[in-house]
mmCIF file of C-alpha atoms and ligand atoms in Angstrom:
data_model
loop_
_atom_site.group_PDB
_atom_site.id
_atom_site.type_symbol
_atom_site.label_atom_id
_atom_site.label_comp_id
_atom_site.label_asym_id
_atom_site.label_seq_id
_atom_site.Cartn_x
_atom_site.Cartn_y
_atom_site.Cartn_z
ATOM 1 C CA UNK I 83 4.854 27.452 -9.127
ATOM 2 C CA UNK I 84 3.701 26.336 -5.703
ATOM 3 C CA UNK I 85 3.990 28.556 -2.796
ATOM 4 C CA UNK I 86 6.916 27.832 -0.429
ATOM 5 C CA UNK I 87 4.603 26.967 2.570
ATOM 6 C CA UNK I 88 3.122 24.154 0.280
ATOM 7 C CA UNK I 89 6.526 22.346 0.147
ATOM 8 C CA UNK I 90 7.179 22.657 3.693
ATOM 9 C CA UNK I 91 3.715 21.171 4.686
ATOM 10 C CA UNK I 92 4.114 18.336 2.186
ATOM 11 C CA UNK I 93 7.490 17.392 3.772
ATOM 12 C CA UNK I 94 6.109 17.851 7.439
ATOM 13 C CA UNK I 95 3.321 15.480 6.552
ATOM 14 C CA UNK I 96 5.602 13.232 4.813
ATOM 15 C CA UNK I 97 7.828 12.989 7.918
ATOM 16 C CA UNK I 98 4.954 12.281 10.422
ATOM 17 C CA UNK I 99 3.603 9.447 7.996
ATOM 18 C CA UNK I 100 7.226 8.242 7.516
ATOM 19 C CA UNK I 101 7.353 7.756 11.386
ATOM 20 C CA UNK I 102 9.589 10.583 12.083
ATOM 21 C CA UNK I 103 9.378 13.184 14.741
ATOM 22 C CA UNK I 104 9.475 17.009 13.431
ATOM 23 C CA UNK I 105 12.028 18.297 15.756
ATOM 24 C CA UNK I 106 13.638 21.761 15.607
ATOM 25 C CA UNK I 107 16.573 20.389 13.869
ATOM 26 C CA UNK I 108 14.557 18.905 11.238
ATOM 27 C CA UNK I 109 12.594 22.089 10.686
ATOM 28 C CA UNK I 110 15.525 24.048 10.017
ATOM 29 C CA UNK I 111 16.389 21.337 7.289
ATOM 30 C CA UNK I 112 13.018 21.497 5.850
ATOM 31 C CA UNK I 113 13.261 25.518 5.833
ATOM 32 C CA UNK I 114 16.640 25.105 3.839
ATOM 33 C CA UNK I 115 15.296 22.461 1.355
ATOM 34 C CA UNK I 116 12.312 24.646 0.808
ATOM 35 C CA UNK I 117 14.599 27.671 -0.028
ATOM 36 C CA UNK I 118 16.977 25.807 -2.009
ATOM 37 C CA UNK I 119 16.865 26.743 -5.843
ATOM 38 C CA UNK I 120 20.141 24.978 -6.817
ATOM 39 C CA UNK I 121 19.938 21.056 -6.013
ATOM 40 C CA UNK I 122 22.446 21.073 -3.078
ATOM 41 C CA UNK I 123 24.170 17.892 -1.780
ATOM 42 C CA UNK I 124 23.719 16.701 1.687
ATOM 43 C CA UNK I 125 26.845 18.376 3.010
ATOM 44 C CA UNK I 126 25.603 21.757 1.704
ATOM 45 C CA UNK I 127 22.090 21.232 2.964
ATOM 46 C CA UNK I 128 23.897 20.526 6.451
ATOM 47 C CA UNK I 129 25.897 23.652 6.187
ATOM 48 C CA UNK I 130 23.046 25.786 5.510
ATOM 49 C CA UNK I 131 20.835 24.072 7.989
ATOM 50 C CA UNK I 132 23.554 24.803 10.824
ATOM 51 C CA UNK I 133 23.265 28.368 10.087
ATOM 52 C CA UNK I 134 19.744 28.480 11.318
ATOM 53 C CA UNK I 135 20.400 25.582 14.049
ATOM 54 C CA UNK I 136 24.030 24.813 15.020
ATOM 55 C CA UNK I 137 22.770 21.365 16.589
ATOM 56 C CA UNK I 138 21.871 20.011 13.377
ATOM 57 C CA UNK I 139 23.996 16.877 12.465
ATOM 58 C CA UNK I 140 25.020 15.375 9.317
ATOM 59 C CA UNK I 141 23.555 12.293 10.405
ATOM 60 C CA UNK I 142 20.115 13.801 11.026
ATOM 61 C CA UNK I 143 20.350 15.269 7.661
ATOM 62 C CA UNK I 144 20.997 11.924 5.934
ATOM 63 C CA UNK I 145 18.261 10.146 7.890
ATOM 64 C CA UNK I 146 15.787 12.849 7.085
ATOM 65 C CA UNK I 147 16.710 13.020 3.646
ATOM 66 C CA UNK I 148 16.191 9.171 3.272
ATOM 67 C CA UNK I 149 12.609 9.596 4.754
ATOM 68 C CA UNK I 150 11.557 12.401 2.655
ATOM 69 C CA UNK I 151 12.979 10.556 -0.578
ATOM 70 C CA UNK I 152 11.149 7.094 0.485
ATOM 71 C CA UNK I 153 7.784 9.287 0.961
ATOM 72 C CA UNK I 154 8.308 10.740 -2.465
ATOM 73 C CA UNK I 155 8.408 14.460 -1.589
ATOM 74 C CA UNK I 156 12.297 14.757 -2.067
ATOM 75 C CA UNK I 157 13.866 13.684 -5.184
ATOM 76 C CA UNK I 158 17.544 12.428 -5.024
ATOM 77 C CA UNK I 159 19.670 13.078 -8.276
ATOM 78 C CA UNK I 160 22.797 11.206 -9.183
ATOM 79 C CA UNK I 161 24.085 13.601 -11.852
ATOM 80 C CA UNK I 162 27.335 12.460 -13.403
ATOM 81 C CA UNK I 163 30.354 14.294 -11.382
ATOM 82 C CA UNK I 164 29.683 14.390 -7.802
ATOM 83 C CA UNK I 165 27.481 12.652 -5.116
ATOM 84 C CA UNK I 166 23.772 12.804 -4.472
ATOM 85 C CA UNK I 167 22.055 15.966 -4.964
ATOM 86 C CA UNK I 168 18.583 16.847 -3.449
ATOM 87 C CA UNK I 169 15.299 18.769 -4.355
ATOM 88 C CA UNK I 170 11.774 18.907 -3.256
ATOM 89 C CA UNK I 171 9.486 17.414 -5.669
ATOM 90 C CA UNK I 172 7.734 19.623 -7.821
ATOM 91 C CA UNK I 173 4.028 18.506 -8.754
ATOM 92 C CA UNK I 174 5.030 19.799 -12.010
ATOM 93 C CA UNK I 175 7.366 17.600 -13.701
ATOM 94 C CA UNK I 176 10.750 19.248 -15.160
ATOM 95 C CA UNK I 177 14.085 17.976 -16.691
ATOM 96 C CA UNK I 178 17.601 19.005 -16.165
ATOM 97 C CA UNK I 179 20.326 20.326 -18.029
ATOM 98 C CA UNK I 180 23.780 20.176 -16.224
ATOM 99 C CA UNK I 181 26.542 22.494 -17.448
ATOM 100 C CA UNK I 182 29.453 20.172 -17.633
ATOM 101 C CA UNK I 183 31.853 23.437 -17.110
ATOM 102 C CA UNK I 184 30.377 24.946 -14.277
ATOM 103 C CA UNK I 185 28.405 22.214 -12.607
ATOM 104 C CA UNK I 186 25.420 24.424 -12.852
ATOM 105 C CA UNK I 187 21.930 22.633 -13.178
ATOM 106 C CA UNK I 188 19.375 24.192 -14.881
ATOM 107 C CA UNK I 189 15.847 23.223 -14.984
ATOM 108 C CA UNK I 190 13.636 23.091 -18.228
ATOM 109 C CA UNK I 191 10.204 21.654 -19.108
ATOM 110 C CA UNK I 192 9.341 21.073 -23.024
ATOM 111 C CA UNK I 193 5.790 19.749 -23.986
ATOM 112 C CA UNK I 194 7.409 18.214 -27.312
ATOM 113 C CA UNK I 195 9.825 16.216 -25.366
ATOM 114 C CA UNK I 196 7.091 15.014 -23.005
ATOM 115 C CA UNK I 197 4.752 14.294 -25.795
ATOM 116 C CA UNK I 198 7.386 12.341 -27.823
ATOM 117 C CA UNK I 199 8.349 10.093 -24.799
ATOM 118 C CA UNK I 200 4.826 9.165 -24.340
ATOM 119 C CA UNK I 201 4.284 8.361 -27.862
ATOM 120 C CA UNK I 202 7.517 6.188 -27.755
ATOM 121 C CA UNK I 203 6.441 4.333 -24.629
ATOM 122 C CA UNK I 204 3.035 3.820 -26.034
ATOM 123 C CA UNK I 205 4.272 2.383 -29.463
ATOM 124 C CA UNK I 206 6.315 -0.226 -27.317
ATOM 125 C CA UNK I 207 3.108 -1.218 -25.405
ATOM 126 C CA UNK I 208 3.878 0.947 -22.079
ATOM 127 C CA UNK I 209 2.709 3.794 -20.237
ATOM 128 C CA UNK I 210 5.366 6.118 -18.503
ATOM 129 C CA UNK I 211 5.286 6.006 -14.818
ATOM 130 C CA UNK I 212 7.938 8.541 -14.323
ATOM 131 C CA UNK I 213 11.198 9.498 -15.994
ATOM 132 C CA UNK I 214 13.996 11.581 -15.731
ATOM 133 C CA UNK I 215 15.970 13.623 -18.443
ATOM 134 C CA UNK I 216 19.362 15.004 -18.047
ATOM 135 C CA UNK I 217 21.141 16.694 -20.687
ATOM 136 C CA UNK I 218 24.857 17.266 -20.172
ATOM 137 C CA UNK I 219 25.877 20.433 -22.101
ATOM 138 C CA UNK I 220 28.465 22.824 -22.694
ATOM 139 C CA UNK I 221 27.548 26.590 -23.335
ATOM 140 C CA UNK I 222 27.797 27.712 -26.895
ATOM 141 C CA UNK I 223 30.596 30.044 -27.507
HETATM 142 ZN ZN1 LIG J 1013 15.182 20.270 -10.461
#
């Protein structure tokens, strides 16, 4: 697990490389993104950023997320039910379980699944560039 400073530093660098100024409003958003462990949507990120700086606009949140996604440091997820959700890209890949009753998103990583996917792609003459796996689940009673 990387240190929080690394996430912030990667996003700050990405904004500069994306040609965007790192304003105090954007710094508030980066802090919120760095601390988020729950894949929030843009409205929720906006709400949290406003707690730190009430001049952060929703437009700034959207624009900044777009640049961060384009630069590859933030992932946009389109889980079934609900709009886009965001997370800072983790250098170590993980997949997601979506609890369809609570909406909770649980991260997991399984080396057997990773290897099996690699084998399937290889058998078909491909190498995986990236992948996403979402399991829609209900908690066992
Ligand atoms: Zn995740």
